[in-house]
Coordinates of N, CA and C in Angstrom, one line a residue:
X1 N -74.6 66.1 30.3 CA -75.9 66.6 30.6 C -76.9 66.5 29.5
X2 N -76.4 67.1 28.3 CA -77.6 66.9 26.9 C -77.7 65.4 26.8
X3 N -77.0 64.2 26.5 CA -77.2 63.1 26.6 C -78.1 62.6 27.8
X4 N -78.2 63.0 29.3 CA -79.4 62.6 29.9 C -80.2 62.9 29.4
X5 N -80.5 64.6 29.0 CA -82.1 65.2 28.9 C -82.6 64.0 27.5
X6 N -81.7 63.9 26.8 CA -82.0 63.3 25.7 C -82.5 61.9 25.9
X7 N -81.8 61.6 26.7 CA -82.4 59.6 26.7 C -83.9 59.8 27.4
X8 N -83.5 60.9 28.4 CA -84.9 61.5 29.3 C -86.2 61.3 28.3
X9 N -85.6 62.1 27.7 CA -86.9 62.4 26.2 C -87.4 61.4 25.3
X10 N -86.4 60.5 24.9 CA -86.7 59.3 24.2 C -87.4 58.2 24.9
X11 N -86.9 58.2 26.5 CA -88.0 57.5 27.3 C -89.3 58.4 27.1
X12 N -89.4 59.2 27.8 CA -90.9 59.5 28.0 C -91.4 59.5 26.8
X13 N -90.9 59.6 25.7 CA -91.7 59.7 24.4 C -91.4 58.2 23.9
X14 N -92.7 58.2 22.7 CA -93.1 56.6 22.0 C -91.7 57.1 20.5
X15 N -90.3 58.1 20.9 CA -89.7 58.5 19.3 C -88.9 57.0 20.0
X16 N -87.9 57.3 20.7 CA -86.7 55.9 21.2 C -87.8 54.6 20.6
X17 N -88.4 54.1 21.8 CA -89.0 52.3 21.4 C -89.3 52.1 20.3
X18 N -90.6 53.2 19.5 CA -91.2 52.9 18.2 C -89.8 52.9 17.4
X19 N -89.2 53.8 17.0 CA -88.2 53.9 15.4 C -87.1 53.1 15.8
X20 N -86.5 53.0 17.0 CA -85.0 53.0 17.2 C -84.9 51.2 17.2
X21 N -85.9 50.8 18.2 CA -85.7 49.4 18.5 C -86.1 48.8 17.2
X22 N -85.1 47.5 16.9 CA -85.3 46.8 16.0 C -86.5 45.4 16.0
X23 N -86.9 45.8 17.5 CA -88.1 44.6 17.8 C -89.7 45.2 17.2
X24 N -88.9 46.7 16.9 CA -90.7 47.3 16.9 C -90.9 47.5 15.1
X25 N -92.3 47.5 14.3 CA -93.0 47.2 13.2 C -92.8 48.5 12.5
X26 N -92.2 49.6 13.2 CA -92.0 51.2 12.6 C -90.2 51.2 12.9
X27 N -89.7 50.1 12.9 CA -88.1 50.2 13.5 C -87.4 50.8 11.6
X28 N -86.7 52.2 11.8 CA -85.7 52.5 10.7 C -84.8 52.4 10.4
X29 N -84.7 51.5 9.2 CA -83.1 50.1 9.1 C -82.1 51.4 9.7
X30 N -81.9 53.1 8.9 CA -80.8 53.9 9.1 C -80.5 54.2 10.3
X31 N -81.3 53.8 11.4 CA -81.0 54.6 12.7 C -80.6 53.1 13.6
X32 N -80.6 52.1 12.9 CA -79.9 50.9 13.9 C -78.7 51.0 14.2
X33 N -78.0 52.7 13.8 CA -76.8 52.6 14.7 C -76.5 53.4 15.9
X34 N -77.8 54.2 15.9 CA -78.0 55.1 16.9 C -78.6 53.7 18.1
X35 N -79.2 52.8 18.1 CA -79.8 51.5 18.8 C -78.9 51.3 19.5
X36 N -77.7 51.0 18.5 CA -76.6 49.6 19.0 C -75.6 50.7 20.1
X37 N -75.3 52.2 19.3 CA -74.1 53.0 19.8 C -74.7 53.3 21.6
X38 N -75.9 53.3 21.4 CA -76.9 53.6 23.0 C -76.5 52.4 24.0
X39 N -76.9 51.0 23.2 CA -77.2 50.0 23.7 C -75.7 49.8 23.9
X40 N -75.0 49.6 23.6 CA -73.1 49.7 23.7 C -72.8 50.7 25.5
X41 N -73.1 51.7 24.8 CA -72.9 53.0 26.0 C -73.5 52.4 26.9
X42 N -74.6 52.1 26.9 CA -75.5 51.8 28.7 C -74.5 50.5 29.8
X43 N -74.3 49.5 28.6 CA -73.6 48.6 28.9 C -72.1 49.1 29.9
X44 N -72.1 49.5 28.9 CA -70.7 50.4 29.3 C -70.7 51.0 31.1
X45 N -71.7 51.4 31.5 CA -71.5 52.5 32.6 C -71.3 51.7 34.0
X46 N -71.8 50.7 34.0 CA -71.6 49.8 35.6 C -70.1 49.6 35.8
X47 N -69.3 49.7 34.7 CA -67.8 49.1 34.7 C -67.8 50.2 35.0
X48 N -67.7 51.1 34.2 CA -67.0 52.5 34.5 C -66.9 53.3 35.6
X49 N -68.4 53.1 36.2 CA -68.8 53.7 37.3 C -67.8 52.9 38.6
X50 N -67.5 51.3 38.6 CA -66.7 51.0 39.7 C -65.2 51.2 39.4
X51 N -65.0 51.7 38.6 CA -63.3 51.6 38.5 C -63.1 53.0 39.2
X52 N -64.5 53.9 38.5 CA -64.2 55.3 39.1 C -64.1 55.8 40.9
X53 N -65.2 54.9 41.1 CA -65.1 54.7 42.6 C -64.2 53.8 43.3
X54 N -63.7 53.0 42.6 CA -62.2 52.2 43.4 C -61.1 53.4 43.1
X55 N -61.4 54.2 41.8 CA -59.9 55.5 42.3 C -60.1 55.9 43.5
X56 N -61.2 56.4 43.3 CA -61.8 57.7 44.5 C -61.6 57.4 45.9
X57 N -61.5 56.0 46.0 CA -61.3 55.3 47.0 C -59.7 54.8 47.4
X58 N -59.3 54.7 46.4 CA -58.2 54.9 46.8 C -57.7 55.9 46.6
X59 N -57.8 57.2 46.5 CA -57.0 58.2 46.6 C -57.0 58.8 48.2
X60 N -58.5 58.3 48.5 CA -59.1 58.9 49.9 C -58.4 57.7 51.0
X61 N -57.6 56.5 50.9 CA -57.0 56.0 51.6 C -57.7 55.9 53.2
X62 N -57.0 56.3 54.3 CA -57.0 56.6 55.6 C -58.3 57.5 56.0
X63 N -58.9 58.3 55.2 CA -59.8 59.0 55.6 C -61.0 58.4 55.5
X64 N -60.8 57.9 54.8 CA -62.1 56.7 53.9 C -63.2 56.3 55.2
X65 N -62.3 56.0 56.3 CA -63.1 55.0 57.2 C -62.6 55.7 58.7
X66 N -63.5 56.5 59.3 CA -63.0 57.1 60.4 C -64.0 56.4 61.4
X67 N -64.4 55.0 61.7 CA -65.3 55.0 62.5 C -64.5 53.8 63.3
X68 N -64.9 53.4 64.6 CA -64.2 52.1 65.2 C -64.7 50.7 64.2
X69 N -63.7 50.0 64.5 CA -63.8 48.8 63.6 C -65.4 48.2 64.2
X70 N -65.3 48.1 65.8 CA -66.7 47.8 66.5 C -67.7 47.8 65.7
X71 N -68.1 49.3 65.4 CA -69.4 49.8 65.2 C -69.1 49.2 63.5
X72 N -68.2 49.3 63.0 CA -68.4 48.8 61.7 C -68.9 47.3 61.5
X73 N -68.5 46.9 62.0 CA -69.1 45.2 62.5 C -70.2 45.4 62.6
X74 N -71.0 46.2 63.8 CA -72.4 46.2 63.8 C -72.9 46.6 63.0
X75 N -72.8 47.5 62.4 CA -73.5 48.0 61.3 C -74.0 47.1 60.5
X76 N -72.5 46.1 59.9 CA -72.8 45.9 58.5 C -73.7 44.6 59.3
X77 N -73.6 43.9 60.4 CA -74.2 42.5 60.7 C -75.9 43.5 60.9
X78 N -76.2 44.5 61.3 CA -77.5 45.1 61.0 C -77.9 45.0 59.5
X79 N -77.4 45.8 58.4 CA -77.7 45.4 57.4 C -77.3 44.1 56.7
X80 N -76.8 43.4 57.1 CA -76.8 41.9 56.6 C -78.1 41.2 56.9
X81 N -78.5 41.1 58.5 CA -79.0 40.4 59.4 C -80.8 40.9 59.2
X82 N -80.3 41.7 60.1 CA -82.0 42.3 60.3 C -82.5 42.9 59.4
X83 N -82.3 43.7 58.1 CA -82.8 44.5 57.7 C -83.4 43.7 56.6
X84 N -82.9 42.2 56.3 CA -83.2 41.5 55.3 C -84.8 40.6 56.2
X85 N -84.9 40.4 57.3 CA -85.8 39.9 58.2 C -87.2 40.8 58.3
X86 N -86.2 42.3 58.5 CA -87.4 43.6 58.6 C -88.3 43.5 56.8
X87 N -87.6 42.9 55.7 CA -87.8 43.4 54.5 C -89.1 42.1 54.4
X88 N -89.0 40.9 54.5 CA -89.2 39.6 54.6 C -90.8 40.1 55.4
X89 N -90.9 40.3 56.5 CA -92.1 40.9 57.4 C -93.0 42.0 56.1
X90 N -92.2 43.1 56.1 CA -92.6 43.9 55.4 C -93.3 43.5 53.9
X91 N -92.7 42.9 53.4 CA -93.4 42.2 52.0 C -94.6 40.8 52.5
X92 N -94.8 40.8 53.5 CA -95.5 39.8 54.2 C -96.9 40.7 54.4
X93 N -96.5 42.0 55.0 CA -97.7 42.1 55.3 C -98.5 43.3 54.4
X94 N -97.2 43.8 53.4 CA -98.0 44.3 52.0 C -98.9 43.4 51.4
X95 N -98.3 41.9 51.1 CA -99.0 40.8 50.6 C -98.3 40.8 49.3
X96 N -96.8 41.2 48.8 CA -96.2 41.0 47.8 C -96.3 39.5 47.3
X97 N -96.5 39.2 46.3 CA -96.3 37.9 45.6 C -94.7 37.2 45.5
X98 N -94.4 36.4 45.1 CA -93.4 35.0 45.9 C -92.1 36.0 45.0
X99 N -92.4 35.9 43.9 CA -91.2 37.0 43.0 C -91.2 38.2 43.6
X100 N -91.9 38.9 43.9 CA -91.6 40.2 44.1 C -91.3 40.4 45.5
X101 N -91.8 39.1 46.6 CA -91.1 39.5 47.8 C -89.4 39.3 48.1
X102 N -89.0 38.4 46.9 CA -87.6 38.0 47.0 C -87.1 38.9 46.5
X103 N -86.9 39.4 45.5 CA -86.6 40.9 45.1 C -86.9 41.6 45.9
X104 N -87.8 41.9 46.8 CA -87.5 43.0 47.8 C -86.4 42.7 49.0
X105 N -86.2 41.3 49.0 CA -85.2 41.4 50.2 C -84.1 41.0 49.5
X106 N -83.8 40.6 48.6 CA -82.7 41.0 47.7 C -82.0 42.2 47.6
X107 N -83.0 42.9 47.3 CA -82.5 44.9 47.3 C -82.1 44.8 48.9
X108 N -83.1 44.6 49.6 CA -82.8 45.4 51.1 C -81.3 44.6 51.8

C-alpha cells in the first residue's frame, strides 16, 4: 500500500522524472539506484501477476467455469468477432487517426 501512494506521488509530482530519471538535466548520480530498483520492480509485475492467477485458477479447478460450453462459444466468437467491428465503426465515426484507431480495436 505505501509503495502505491508513493509511486502515486512521484507521478503526480515533477520529484520521480526530474531527480530520478537518468535522461533528465537535474538527474542525481546517488539516487540511480532508487531508478533502476523501481524500473526492475515494474518489470517484474506482469510475470508475477500471471503465475498468481494460473494458481488461483488452478486451485478453483471445476468451479472456475460453470456456464454451458454453448454459451461459452458465443461469447467468446462475440468478443472475438463483433466487438472488434463495433470498435472499427466507433473509431470511424469519432474520427480517430490510423494509429490510434488500430489501438483501439486492438484493446477491444
Amino acid at each position: 500500500l505505501w509503495g502505491i501512494i508513493v509511486g502515486f506521488f512521484f507521478s503526480l509530482t515533477t520529484i520521480g522524472p526530474r531527480f530520478l530519471s537518468p535522461m533528465s538535466s537535474e538527474y542525481v548520480p546517488g539516487l540511480g539506484w532508487v531508478f533502476s530498483t523501481t524500473t526492475w520492480l515494474g518489470e517484474c509485475v506482469s510475470p508475477v501477476a500471471l503465475v498468481a492467477m494460473g494458481v488461483w485458477m488452478r486451485a478453483q479447478g471445476n468451479k472456475l467455469i460453470r456456464i454451458p460450453l454453448s454459451s461459452a462459444i458465443l461469447y467468446m466468437l462475440c468478443k472475438l468477432v463483433m466487438v472488434p467491428f463495433l470498435m472499427v465503426g466507433l473509431a470511424k465515426l469519432v474520427g480517430l487517426n490510423d494509429e490510434a484507431g488500430r489501438a483501439a480495436v486492438l484493446i477491444a
